[in-house]
Amino acid sequence: MNTRPTLKVNDKGHLEIGGCDTVELVARFPTPVYVFDEQYIRDMCAVYRETIENEYGGNGLVLYASKAFSCKAVYKIVADEKIGCDVVSGGELYTALQAGFPADKIYMHGNNKLRQELCEALDCKIGAIVVDAYSELDMLDEMAGERGMVQDILIRVNPGVEAHTHHFIQTAKTDSKFGFSISDDTAEKITAYALQKKNLRLTGYHCHIGSQIFEKQSFTLAVDKMTDFMVRIRKDLNFTAKTLNLGGGYGVWYTDEDKKITPAGYAEYLKAIVAELKEKCAQYDFPLPYLVVEPGRSIVAEAGITLYTVGAIKEIPNVKKYVAVDGGMFDNPRYALYQSKYTALLAARADEKPEEIVTIAGKCCESGDIVCADVPLPAAKSGEILAVLSTGAYNYSMASNYNRNFIPGAVLAYKGNAEYIVKPQTYEDLTRNDLIPERLK
Ligand SMILES: *Cc1c(COP(=O)(O)O)cnc(C)c1O
């Protein structure tokens, strides 16, 4: 377990988050429920912001990649910590604006942004749009012109570095729906095209090399590739990029197979990036760009846990034991999508040694509906509260109503207080948009 003052086993042997005993929490907030540690989200935002301030003279911006966990309260916390955010849809933009997020600190991403989404972005005077298609450049230029405005844009490029967890590879030709390759003339051509657009101001480039990355070298390699590219563009097109956005991807702890990184440890990633960037820019006499980074997972994943109630327990002799909970792929589809690993424990017996290896199953009509496979656990009994750790990112944001299950509520825990930041759904919510045509009545 990766403990900290705001996520630990208390002296009753119960799991405690944000100063709240999880066993007491479920009496007020029925399972399944997500619980977030506000202090951890704040600490992570602060550490990234301070590192840019201290190591790079504040010449940059941290954006919370809000696809990891998007709801009004999280945008409030992030804005309060004085960092920006990025959005990838009209829905995320709407939620951020509803929370009062300053539009000039929002960037918009997406490989196929809809006209309506671009319209909303321009109308709120969004900070920047990261363009990922020729058709988008045409559409955006025309729309900005209609509004008599000049919109800041970046171009998404593919630096030929692909990284996941413990591996990174350099590829000359990456097969991705995202970005324009810098390994050939593809990114250069779209740059030349963008520079002709009268109502768009190209400020620089964006890349995102992957996710759940632990190797600092993956990021410094991306810095090398991007600076080489910007230097080449300066020479070929006489365009000097002012902004460099390096995306997110910093790894988090899910199980003891992963590195445990403290907030201070995450600062080291930005320090390595900044050091490499300064060195490369000095080498080429290139002006230091405005540096943007976009961590998502590392800000919220470890902040969140999911609490479930154990239901049916089924032992298949000599095969495995299934412990079923009142949630599943509808609140956490990550095992079904990528066989993700998690750590589970019993909330009221969090200090007990595991006795067996079990598979935590969900309640959906799908054999692949597993929350975590082969996890060590004390012998669980029906009715006990089971906690799954590090579920703050890409769980609620990927939840669905499969089998017409409710998307669980989310609770924010802070200094012993807890309240809903997302209400749990009701049957009413599930049927809200259903219509029965007259002829079927
Ligand atoms: C998903 C994504 C991020 C955030 O990645 P994390 O692994 O959650 O840090 C940042 N930028 C872009 C463009 C992304 O698609």
Short mmCIF file of C-alpha atoms and ligand atoms in Angstrom, two decimals:
data_model
loop_
_atom_site.label_atom_id
_atom_site.label_comp_id
_atom_site.label_asym_id
_atom_site.label_seq_id
_atom_site.Cartn_x
_atom_site.Cartn_y
_atom_site.Cartn_z
CA MET A 1 0.00 0.00 0.00
CA ASN A 2 1.17 3.54 -0.72
CA THR A 3 0.19 5.37 2.47
CA ARG A 4 0.43 9.03 3.43
CA PRO A 5 -1.06 11.11 6.27
CA THR A 6 -4.32 11.48 4.32
CA LEU A 7 -4.58 7.81 3.26
CA LYS A 8 -3.67 5.34 5.96
CA VAL A 9 -4.79 2.63 8.32
CA ASN A 10 -6.07 4.26 11.53
CA ASP A 11 -5.71 2.88 15.06
CA LYS A 12 -8.95 0.91 14.70
CA GLY A 13 -7.37 -0.90 11.79
CA HIS A 14 -9.74 0.88 9.38
CA LEU A 15 -8.79 2.54 6.13
CA GLU A 16 -8.91 6.31 6.50
CA ILE A 17 -8.94 8.91 3.72
CA GLY A 18 -8.87 12.69 4.10
CA GLY A 19 -9.28 12.28 7.86
CA CYS A 20 -12.48 10.19 7.39
CA ASP A 21 -12.86 6.60 8.51
CA THR A 22 -14.10 4.69 5.45
CA VAL A 23 -16.21 2.36 7.59
CA GLU A 24 -18.11 5.40 8.91
CA LEU A 25 -18.25 7.00 5.46
CA VAL A 26 -20.29 4.18 3.93
CA ALA A 27 -23.00 4.68 6.56
CA ARG A 28 -23.58 8.15 5.07
CA PHE A 29 -22.56 7.45 1.48
CA PRO A 30 -23.77 4.01 0.38
CA THR A 31 -21.56 1.80 -1.77
CA PRO A 32 -20.43 1.73 -4.47
CA VAL A 33 -18.89 5.15 -4.01
CA TYR A 34 -15.75 6.96 -5.12
CA VAL A 35 -13.95 8.92 -2.40
CA PHE A 36 -11.36 11.59 -3.16
CA ASP A 37 -8.63 12.98 -0.91
CA GLU A 38 -8.75 16.73 -1.61
CA GLN A 39 -5.40 17.38 0.09
CA TYR A 40 -3.60 15.05 -2.33
CA ILE A 41 -5.12 16.74 -5.39
CA ARG A 42 -4.04 20.12 -3.99
CA ASP A 43 -0.54 18.89 -3.14
CA MET A 44 -0.05 17.51 -6.65
CA CYS A 45 -1.26 20.71 -8.36
CA ALA A 46 0.96 22.79 -6.07
CA VAL A 47 4.07 20.73 -6.62
CA TYR A 48 3.83 20.95 -10.41
CA ARG A 49 3.07 24.69 -10.30
CA GLU A 50 5.91 25.43 -7.88
CA THR A 51 8.41 23.45 -9.91
CA ILE A 52 7.68 25.54 -13.01
CA GLU A 53 7.93 28.68 -10.86
CA ASN A 54 11.17 27.73 -9.12
CA GLU A 55 13.01 25.88 -11.87
CA TYR A 56 11.81 27.76 -14.93
CA GLY A 57 11.10 31.28 -13.65
CA GLY A 58 7.37 30.73 -13.99
CA ASN A 59 7.70 30.78 -17.80
CA GLY A 60 5.08 28.13 -18.30
CA LEU A 61 1.77 26.64 -17.26
CA VAL A 62 0.61 23.37 -15.75
CA LEU A 63 -2.68 22.11 -17.18
CA TYR A 64 -4.70 19.47 -15.37
CA ALA A 65 -5.70 16.96 -18.08
CA SER A 66 -9.30 16.86 -16.96
CA LYS A 67 -10.34 13.79 -18.92
CA ALA A 68 -8.85 11.87 -15.97
CA PHE A 69 -11.67 13.06 -13.68
CA SER A 70 -14.06 15.77 -14.72
CA CYS A 71 -16.71 17.31 -12.46
CA LYS A 72 -17.38 20.85 -11.27
CA ALA A 73 -15.69 20.48 -7.87
CA VAL A 74 -12.41 19.21 -9.29
CA TYR A 75 -12.21 22.19 -11.68
CA LYS A 76 -12.80 24.46 -8.63
CA ILE A 77 -9.93 22.86 -6.70
CA VAL A 78 -7.59 23.01 -9.69
CA ALA A 79 -8.43 26.67 -10.39
CA ASP A 80 -7.94 27.44 -6.71
CA GLU A 81 -4.44 25.92 -6.97
CA LYS A 82 -3.72 28.37 -9.80
CA ILE A 83 -3.08 25.92 -12.58
CA GLY A 84 -4.92 25.61 -15.90
CA CYS A 85 -6.70 22.63 -17.41
CA ASP A 86 -7.18 20.98 -20.75
CA VAL A 87 -10.44 19.68 -22.16
CA VAL A 88 -11.15 17.26 -24.99
CA SER A 89 -14.84 17.84 -25.60
CA GLY A 90 -17.62 20.39 -25.40
CA GLY A 91 -18.87 18.56 -22.30
CA GLU A 92 -15.61 18.97 -20.41
CA LEU A 93 -15.39 22.63 -21.50
CA TYR A 94 -18.98 23.26 -20.38
CA THR A 95 -18.32 21.65 -16.98
CA ALA A 96 -15.14 23.70 -16.45
CA LEU A 97 -16.91 26.95 -17.38
CA GLN A 98 -19.88 26.09 -15.15
CA ALA A 99 -17.38 25.77 -12.29
CA GLY A 100 -16.10 29.26 -13.10
CA PHE A 101 -12.78 28.07 -14.52
CA PRO A 102 -10.90 31.00 -16.18
CA ALA A 103 -11.25 30.34 -19.93
CA ASP A 104 -7.86 31.82 -20.77
CA LYS A 105 -6.25 28.98 -18.79
CA ILE A 106 -8.05 26.25 -20.74
CA TYR A 107 -6.55 24.44 -23.73
CA MET A 108 -8.68 22.30 -26.03
CA HIS A 109 -7.52 19.00 -27.54
CA GLY A 110 -9.09 16.43 -29.82
CA ASN A 111 -8.37 14.69 -33.10
CA ASN A 112 -11.84 15.44 -34.46
CA LYS A 113 -13.29 18.48 -32.76
CA LEU A 114 -16.81 19.25 -33.85
CA ARG A 115 -17.76 22.62 -35.32
CA GLN A 116 -20.04 23.13 -32.33
CA GLU A 117 -17.18 22.43 -29.91
CA LEU A 118 -14.86 24.89 -31.69
CA CYS A 119 -17.66 27.42 -31.65
CA GLU A 120 -18.02 27.09 -27.88
CA ALA A 121 -14.25 27.31 -27.44
CA LEU A 122 -14.01 30.54 -29.45
CA ASP A 123 -17.04 32.09 -27.81
CA CYS A 124 -15.66 31.61 -24.29
CA LYS A 125 -12.25 32.99 -25.42
CA ILE A 126 -10.38 29.80 -24.62
CA GLY A 127 -6.63 30.07 -23.99
CA ALA A 128 -5.49 27.90 -26.90
CA ILE A 129 -6.67 25.21 -29.26
CA VAL A 130 -4.36 22.33 -30.13
CA VAL A 131 -5.06 21.67 -33.79
CA ASP A 132 -4.85 18.12 -35.13
CA ALA A 133 -6.18 18.30 -38.73
CA TYR A 134 -6.05 20.43 -41.90
CA SER A 135 -9.84 20.61 -41.95
CA GLU A 136 -9.77 21.93 -38.40
CA LEU A 137 -7.37 24.73 -39.42
CA ASP A 138 -9.70 25.75 -42.25
CA MET A 139 -12.79 25.63 -40.09
CA LEU A 140 -11.20 27.45 -37.17
CA ASP A 141 -9.70 30.19 -39.35
CA GLU A 142 -13.07 30.84 -40.94
CA MET A 143 -14.89 30.82 -37.59
CA ALA A 144 -12.35 33.13 -35.90
CA GLY A 145 -12.64 35.47 -38.91
CA GLU A 146 -16.42 35.60 -38.56
CA ARG A 147 -15.93 36.69 -34.94
CA GLY A 148 -13.23 39.24 -35.82
CA MET A 149 -10.74 37.50 -33.57
CA VAL A 150 -7.32 35.91 -33.82
CA GLN A 151 -7.14 32.58 -32.00
CA ASP A 152 -3.96 31.15 -30.44
CA ILE A 153 -3.28 27.63 -31.64
CA LEU A 154 -0.67 24.90 -31.26
CA ILE A 155 -0.13 22.02 -33.63
CA ARG A 156 -0.12 18.50 -32.28
CA VAL A 157 2.92 16.65 -33.52
CA ASN A 158 4.14 13.13 -33.15
CA PRO A 159 7.76 13.15 -31.95
CA GLY A 160 8.39 9.47 -32.68
CA VAL A 161 8.75 8.62 -29.01
CA GLU A 162 6.22 6.20 -27.58
CA ALA A 163 6.34 5.35 -23.91
CA HIS A 164 4.37 3.21 -21.51
CA THR A 165 5.37 2.20 -18.00
CA HIS A 166 8.87 0.74 -18.15
CA HIS A 167 9.48 0.86 -21.87
CA PHE A 168 9.92 3.56 -24.42
CA ILE A 169 10.67 3.24 -28.07
CA GLN A 170 11.78 5.57 -30.80
CA THR A 171 9.82 5.11 -33.96
CA ALA A 172 10.33 6.72 -37.33
CA LYS A 173 6.73 6.09 -38.36
CA THR A 174 4.18 5.85 -35.61
CA ASP A 175 0.74 4.64 -36.42
CA SER A 176 -1.48 6.99 -34.44
CA LYS A 177 -4.64 8.94 -35.09
CA PHE A 178 -2.99 11.79 -33.16
CA GLY A 179 -0.55 14.38 -34.42
CA PHE A 180 1.66 15.05 -37.43
CA SER A 181 4.99 13.29 -37.69
CA ILE A 182 8.20 15.28 -37.17
CA SER A 183 10.25 12.39 -38.57
CA ASP A 184 9.40 13.43 -42.14
CA ASP A 185 8.00 16.65 -43.62
CA THR A 186 4.41 16.11 -42.44
CA ALA A 187 4.57 18.42 -39.41
CA GLU A 188 6.54 21.00 -41.35
CA LYS A 189 3.93 21.13 -44.11
CA ILE A 190 1.03 21.74 -41.77
CA THR A 191 3.10 24.41 -40.01
CA ALA A 192 3.55 26.26 -43.31
CA TYR A 193 -0.19 25.93 -43.96
CA ALA A 194 -1.13 27.20 -40.48
CA LEU A 195 1.18 30.20 -40.80
CA GLN A 196 -0.86 31.40 -43.79
CA LYS A 197 -4.07 31.58 -41.77
CA LYS A 198 -4.89 35.21 -41.02
CA ASN A 199 -7.17 34.58 -38.07
CA LEU A 200 -4.96 32.06 -36.31
CA ARG A 201 -1.76 32.71 -34.38
CA LEU A 202 0.47 29.65 -34.24
CA THR A 203 2.33 29.79 -30.92
CA GLY A 204 4.04 26.41 -30.98
CA TYR A 205 3.71 22.66 -30.68
CA HIS A 206 2.18 19.96 -28.55
CA CYS A 207 3.10 16.32 -28.08
CA HIS A 208 1.98 13.59 -25.67
CA ILE A 209 4.13 10.48 -25.66
CA GLY A 210 1.97 8.05 -23.70
CA SER A 211 0.77 7.26 -20.20
CA GLN A 212 1.76 5.59 -16.95
CA ILE A 213 5.42 6.43 -17.74
CA PHE A 214 8.06 6.08 -15.04
CA GLU A 215 11.26 6.64 -17.04
CA LYS A 216 12.45 10.25 -16.96
CA GLN A 217 14.45 9.49 -20.09
CA SER A 218 11.23 9.11 -22.11
CA PHE A 219 10.41 12.74 -21.37
CA THR A 220 13.92 14.08 -21.94
CA LEU A 221 14.07 12.21 -25.24
CA ALA A 222 10.82 13.93 -26.25
CA VAL A 223 12.41 17.28 -25.30
CA ASP A 224 15.39 16.49 -27.56
CA LYS A 225 13.18 15.55 -30.51
CA MET A 226 10.96 18.58 -30.06
CA THR A 227 13.82 21.08 -29.80
CA ASP A 228 15.55 19.56 -32.84
CA PHE A 229 12.27 19.95 -34.69
CA MET A 230 11.68 23.56 -33.57
CA VAL A 231 15.23 24.47 -34.62
CA ARG A 232 14.64 22.88 -38.04
CA ILE A 233 11.38 24.80 -38.45
CA ARG A 234 13.13 28.06 -37.53
CA LYS A 235 15.70 27.43 -40.24
CA ASP A 236 13.28 26.15 -42.92
CA LEU A 237 10.26 28.40 -42.35
CA ASN A 238 11.71 31.28 -40.33
CA PHE A 239 9.15 30.52 -37.61
CA THR A 240 10.31 30.46 -33.99
CA ALA A 241 7.94 28.49 -31.77
CA LYS A 242 7.17 30.29 -28.52
CA THR A 243 5.26 27.53 -26.74
CA LEU A 244 6.22 23.91 -26.14
CA ASN A 245 3.54 21.67 -24.65
CA LEU A 246 4.89 18.26 -23.65
CA GLY A 247 1.62 16.61 -22.56
CA GLY A 248 1.28 14.38 -19.51
CA GLY A 249 1.85 10.72 -18.77
CA TYR A 250 3.61 10.56 -15.39
CA GLY A 251 3.12 7.13 -13.81
CA VAL A 252 1.26 6.38 -10.59
CA TRP A 253 1.17 3.58 -8.01
CA TYR A 254 -1.54 0.98 -8.53
CA THR A 255 0.17 -2.05 -6.96
CA ASP A 256 3.54 -2.74 -5.41
CA GLU A 257 4.83 -3.58 -8.90
CA ASP A 258 4.76 0.19 -9.53
CA LYS A 259 7.14 2.79 -8.22
CA LYS A 260 5.84 4.82 -5.27
CA ILE A 261 6.34 8.49 -6.03
CA THR A 262 5.60 11.24 -3.52
CA PRO A 263 4.44 14.68 -4.68
CA ALA A 264 8.03 15.88 -4.22
CA GLY A 265 9.14 12.96 -6.41
CA TYR A 266 6.95 14.21 -9.27
CA ALA A 267 8.85 17.51 -9.16
CA GLU A 268 11.91 15.55 -10.29
CA TYR A 269 10.22 14.76 -13.61
CA LEU A 270 9.69 18.44 -14.36
CA LYS A 271 13.20 19.26 -13.18
CA ALA A 272 14.64 16.71 -15.62
CA ILE A 273 12.52 18.15 -18.44
CA VAL A 274 13.52 21.73 -17.62
CA ALA A 275 17.24 20.86 -17.37
CA GLU A 276 17.19 19.11 -20.75
CA LEU A 277 15.22 21.93 -22.37
CA LYS A 278 17.63 24.60 -21.08
CA GLU A 279 20.62 22.62 -22.30
CA LYS A 280 19.19 21.98 -25.76
CA CYS A 281 18.04 25.56 -26.23
CA ALA A 282 21.43 26.91 -25.15
CA GLN A 283 23.14 24.55 -27.57
CA TYR A 284 21.10 25.87 -30.53
CA ASP A 285 20.77 29.44 -29.28
CA PHE A 286 17.01 28.96 -29.33
CA PRO A 287 14.88 31.19 -27.02
CA LEU A 288 13.48 29.23 -24.06
CA PRO A 289 9.86 28.42 -24.93
CA TYR A 290 6.83 28.87 -22.67
CA LEU A 291 6.63 25.37 -21.20
CA VAL A 292 3.28 23.63 -20.82
CA VAL A 293 2.79 20.22 -19.19
CA GLU A 294 -0.48 18.34 -18.85
CA PRO A 295 -0.55 15.80 -16.02
CA GLY A 296 -3.90 14.09 -15.51
CA ARG A 297 -3.55 10.68 -13.90
CA SER A 298 -0.80 11.73 -11.49
CA ILE A 299 -2.97 14.50 -10.02
CA VAL A 300 -6.06 12.43 -9.28
CA ALA A 301 -5.42 8.66 -9.54
CA GLU A 302 -3.91 8.11 -6.10
CA ALA A 303 -6.28 10.70 -4.61
CA GLY A 304 -9.24 8.43 -5.28
CA ILE A 305 -10.46 5.11 -3.89
CA THR A 306 -13.63 3.13 -4.56
CA LEU A 307 -15.61 1.55 -1.73
CA TYR A 308 -17.76 -1.48 -2.50
CA THR A 309 -19.79 -3.97 -0.47
CA VAL A 310 -18.88 -7.62 -0.83
CA GLY A 311 -21.80 -9.77 -2.00
CA ALA A 312 -21.67 -13.27 -3.47
CA ILE A 313 -18.52 -15.31 -2.95
CA LYS A 314 -17.91 -18.24 -5.25
CA GLU A 315 -15.10 -20.73 -5.04
CA ILE A 316 -14.27 -22.83 -8.07
CA PRO A 317 -12.27 -25.67 -6.49
CA ASN A 318 -8.64 -25.70 -7.60
CA VAL A 319 -9.28 -22.80 -9.98
CA LYS A 320 -10.05 -19.56 -8.20
CA LYS A 321 -12.23 -17.71 -5.78
CA TYR A 322 -14.47 -14.91 -6.98
CA VAL A 323 -15.44 -12.20 -4.55
CA ALA A 324 -18.25 -10.20 -6.16
CA VAL A 325 -18.92 -6.57 -5.29
CA ASP A 326 -21.82 -4.18 -5.90
CA GLY A 327 -19.90 -2.37 -8.65
CA GLY A 328 -17.88 -3.49 -11.65
CA MET A 329 -17.05 -2.44 -15.17
CA PHE A 330 -19.73 0.25 -15.06
CA ASP A 331 -17.74 2.20 -12.43
CA ASN A 332 -14.28 0.97 -13.46
CA PRO A 333 -13.86 -0.47 -16.97
CA ARG A 334 -10.06 -0.42 -16.85
CA TYR A 335 -9.57 -4.15 -16.22
CA ALA A 336 -11.97 -4.96 -19.05
CA LEU A 337 -10.15 -2.50 -21.33
CA TYR A 338 -6.51 -3.10 -20.46
CA GLN A 339 -6.27 -5.78 -17.72
CA SER A 340 -5.25 -3.03 -15.33
CA LYS A 341 -3.98 -4.02 -11.90
CA TYR A 342 -5.24 -2.63 -8.62
CA THR A 343 -4.73 -3.12 -4.91
CA ALA A 344 -7.75 -4.14 -2.82
CA LEU A 345 -8.21 -4.33 0.92
CA LEU A 346 -10.99 -4.77 3.46
CA ALA A 347 -11.83 -1.34 4.86
CA ALA A 348 -12.49 -2.54 8.42
CA ARG A 349 -9.53 -4.95 8.49
CA ALA A 350 -7.03 -2.89 6.55
CA ASP A 351 -4.19 -3.94 8.84
CA GLU A 352 -4.74 -7.69 8.43
CA LYS A 353 -2.37 -9.85 6.43
CA PRO A 354 -3.79 -11.30 3.22
CA GLU A 355 -4.63 -15.01 3.44
CA GLU A 356 -5.65 -15.85 -0.09
CA ILE A 357 -5.57 -14.77 -3.71
CA VAL A 358 -8.98 -13.84 -5.08
CA THR A 359 -10.50 -12.17 -8.11
CA ILE A 360 -12.80 -9.24 -7.45
CA ALA A 361 -15.72 -9.54 -9.85
CA GLY A 362 -18.38 -7.01 -10.72
CA LYS A 363 -22.13 -7.55 -11.07
CA CYS A 364 -22.51 -7.04 -14.82
CA CYS A 365 -23.63 -9.68 -17.28
CA GLU A 366 -20.22 -10.03 -18.85
CA SER A 367 -17.52 -12.57 -17.91
CA GLY A 368 -14.87 -9.93 -18.46
CA ASP A 369 -16.47 -7.79 -15.76
CA ILE A 370 -13.59 -7.96 -13.31
CA VAL A 371 -12.43 -5.13 -11.03
CA CYS A 372 -9.09 -6.74 -10.25
CA ALA A 373 -7.75 -10.21 -10.90
CA ASP A 374 -5.67 -12.31 -8.53
CA VAL A 375 -5.28 -9.95 -5.62
CA PRO A 376 -4.17 -10.92 -2.09
CA LEU A 377 -6.90 -10.40 0.50
CA PRO A 378 -7.88 -11.63 3.98
CA ALA A 379 -10.84 -14.06 3.75
CA ALA A 380 -13.67 -11.66 2.88
CA LYS A 381 -17.22 -12.17 4.10
CA SER A 382 -20.40 -11.06 2.46
CA GLY A 383 -21.38 -7.59 3.72
CA GLU A 384 -17.84 -6.37 4.33
CA ILE A 385 -16.57 -3.13 2.76
CA LEU A 386 -13.89 -3.59 0.14
CA ALA A 387 -11.69 -0.69 -0.91
CA VAL A 388 -9.87 -0.49 -4.23
CA LEU A 389 -7.02 2.03 -4.25
CA SER A 390 -5.81 4.48 -6.92
CA THR A 391 -9.15 4.68 -8.72
CA GLY A 392 -9.24 8.49 -8.98
CA ALA A 393 -8.29 8.67 -12.67
CA TYR A 394 -10.13 7.17 -15.64
CA ASN A 395 -12.77 5.47 -13.47
CA TYR A 396 -15.63 7.92 -12.93
CA SER A 397 -14.71 9.57 -16.23
CA MET A 398 -15.04 6.22 -18.04
CA ALA A 399 -18.10 4.99 -16.14
CA SER A 400 -21.23 3.88 -17.97
CA ASN A 401 -24.77 2.80 -17.27
CA TYR A 402 -24.22 -0.73 -18.63
CA ASN A 403 -26.98 -3.05 -17.41
CA ARG A 404 -28.70 0.12 -16.24
CA ASN A 405 -26.52 0.24 -13.18
CA PHE A 406 -26.10 3.59 -11.46
CA ILE A 407 -22.91 5.57 -11.98
CA PRO A 408 -21.78 5.89 -8.35
CA GLY A 409 -21.53 9.19 -6.54
CA ALA A 410 -18.20 10.78 -5.66
CA VAL A 411 -17.36 12.09 -2.20
CA LEU A 412 -14.70 14.65 -1.37
CA ALA A 413 -12.90 14.03 1.93
CA TYR A 414 -10.89 16.81 3.53
CA LYS A 415 -9.71 17.21 7.13
CA GLY A 416 -12.37 14.89 8.46
CA ASN A 417 -15.24 16.39 6.45
CA ALA A 418 -16.95 14.57 3.61
CA GLU A 419 -19.57 15.61 1.11
CA TYR A 420 -20.82 14.53 -2.29
CA ILE A 421 -19.26 16.30 -5.26
CA VAL A 422 -21.20 14.04 -7.62
CA LYS A 423 -24.55 12.66 -6.49
CA PRO A 424 -25.21 8.98 -7.10
CA GLN A 425 -27.72 8.36 -9.87
CA THR A 426 -31.31 7.27 -9.30
CA TYR A 427 -33.80 5.21 -11.35
CA GLU A 428 -35.23 8.55 -12.41
CA ASP A 429 -31.85 9.53 -13.91
CA LEU A 430 -31.69 6.26 -15.82
CA THR A 431 -35.01 6.78 -17.57
CA ARG A 432 -34.83 10.59 -17.87
CA ASN A 433 -34.22 10.57 -21.61
CA ASP A 434 -36.36 7.55 -22.51
CA LEU A 435 -39.35 8.23 -24.74
CA ILE A 436 -42.22 6.01 -25.78
CA PRO A 437 -43.52 7.08 -29.20
CA GLU A 438 -47.25 7.69 -29.36
CA ARG A 439 -47.82 4.67 -31.62
CA LEU A 440 -46.36 2.31 -28.99
CA LYS A 441 -48.64 3.55 -26.26
C1 LIG B 1 -4.50 11.89 -21.74
C2 LIG B 1 -3.72 13.08 -22.08
C3 LIG B 1 -2.98 13.74 -21.09
C4 LIG B 1 -2.88 13.25 -19.67
O1 LIG B 1 -2.23 12.03 -19.57
P1 LIG B 1 -2.01 11.37 -18.12
O2 LIG B 1 -1.39 10.05 -18.44
O3 LIG B 1 -3.34 11.25 -17.49
O4 LIG B 1 -1.10 12.28 -17.37
C5 LIG B 1 -2.33 14.91 -21.43
N1 LIG B 1 -2.39 15.39 -22.70
C6 LIG B 1 -3.07 14.77 -23.67
C7 LIG B 1 -3.12 15.35 -25.02
C8 LIG B 1 -3.75 13.59 -23.40
O5 LIG B 1 -4.42 12.97 -24.37
#
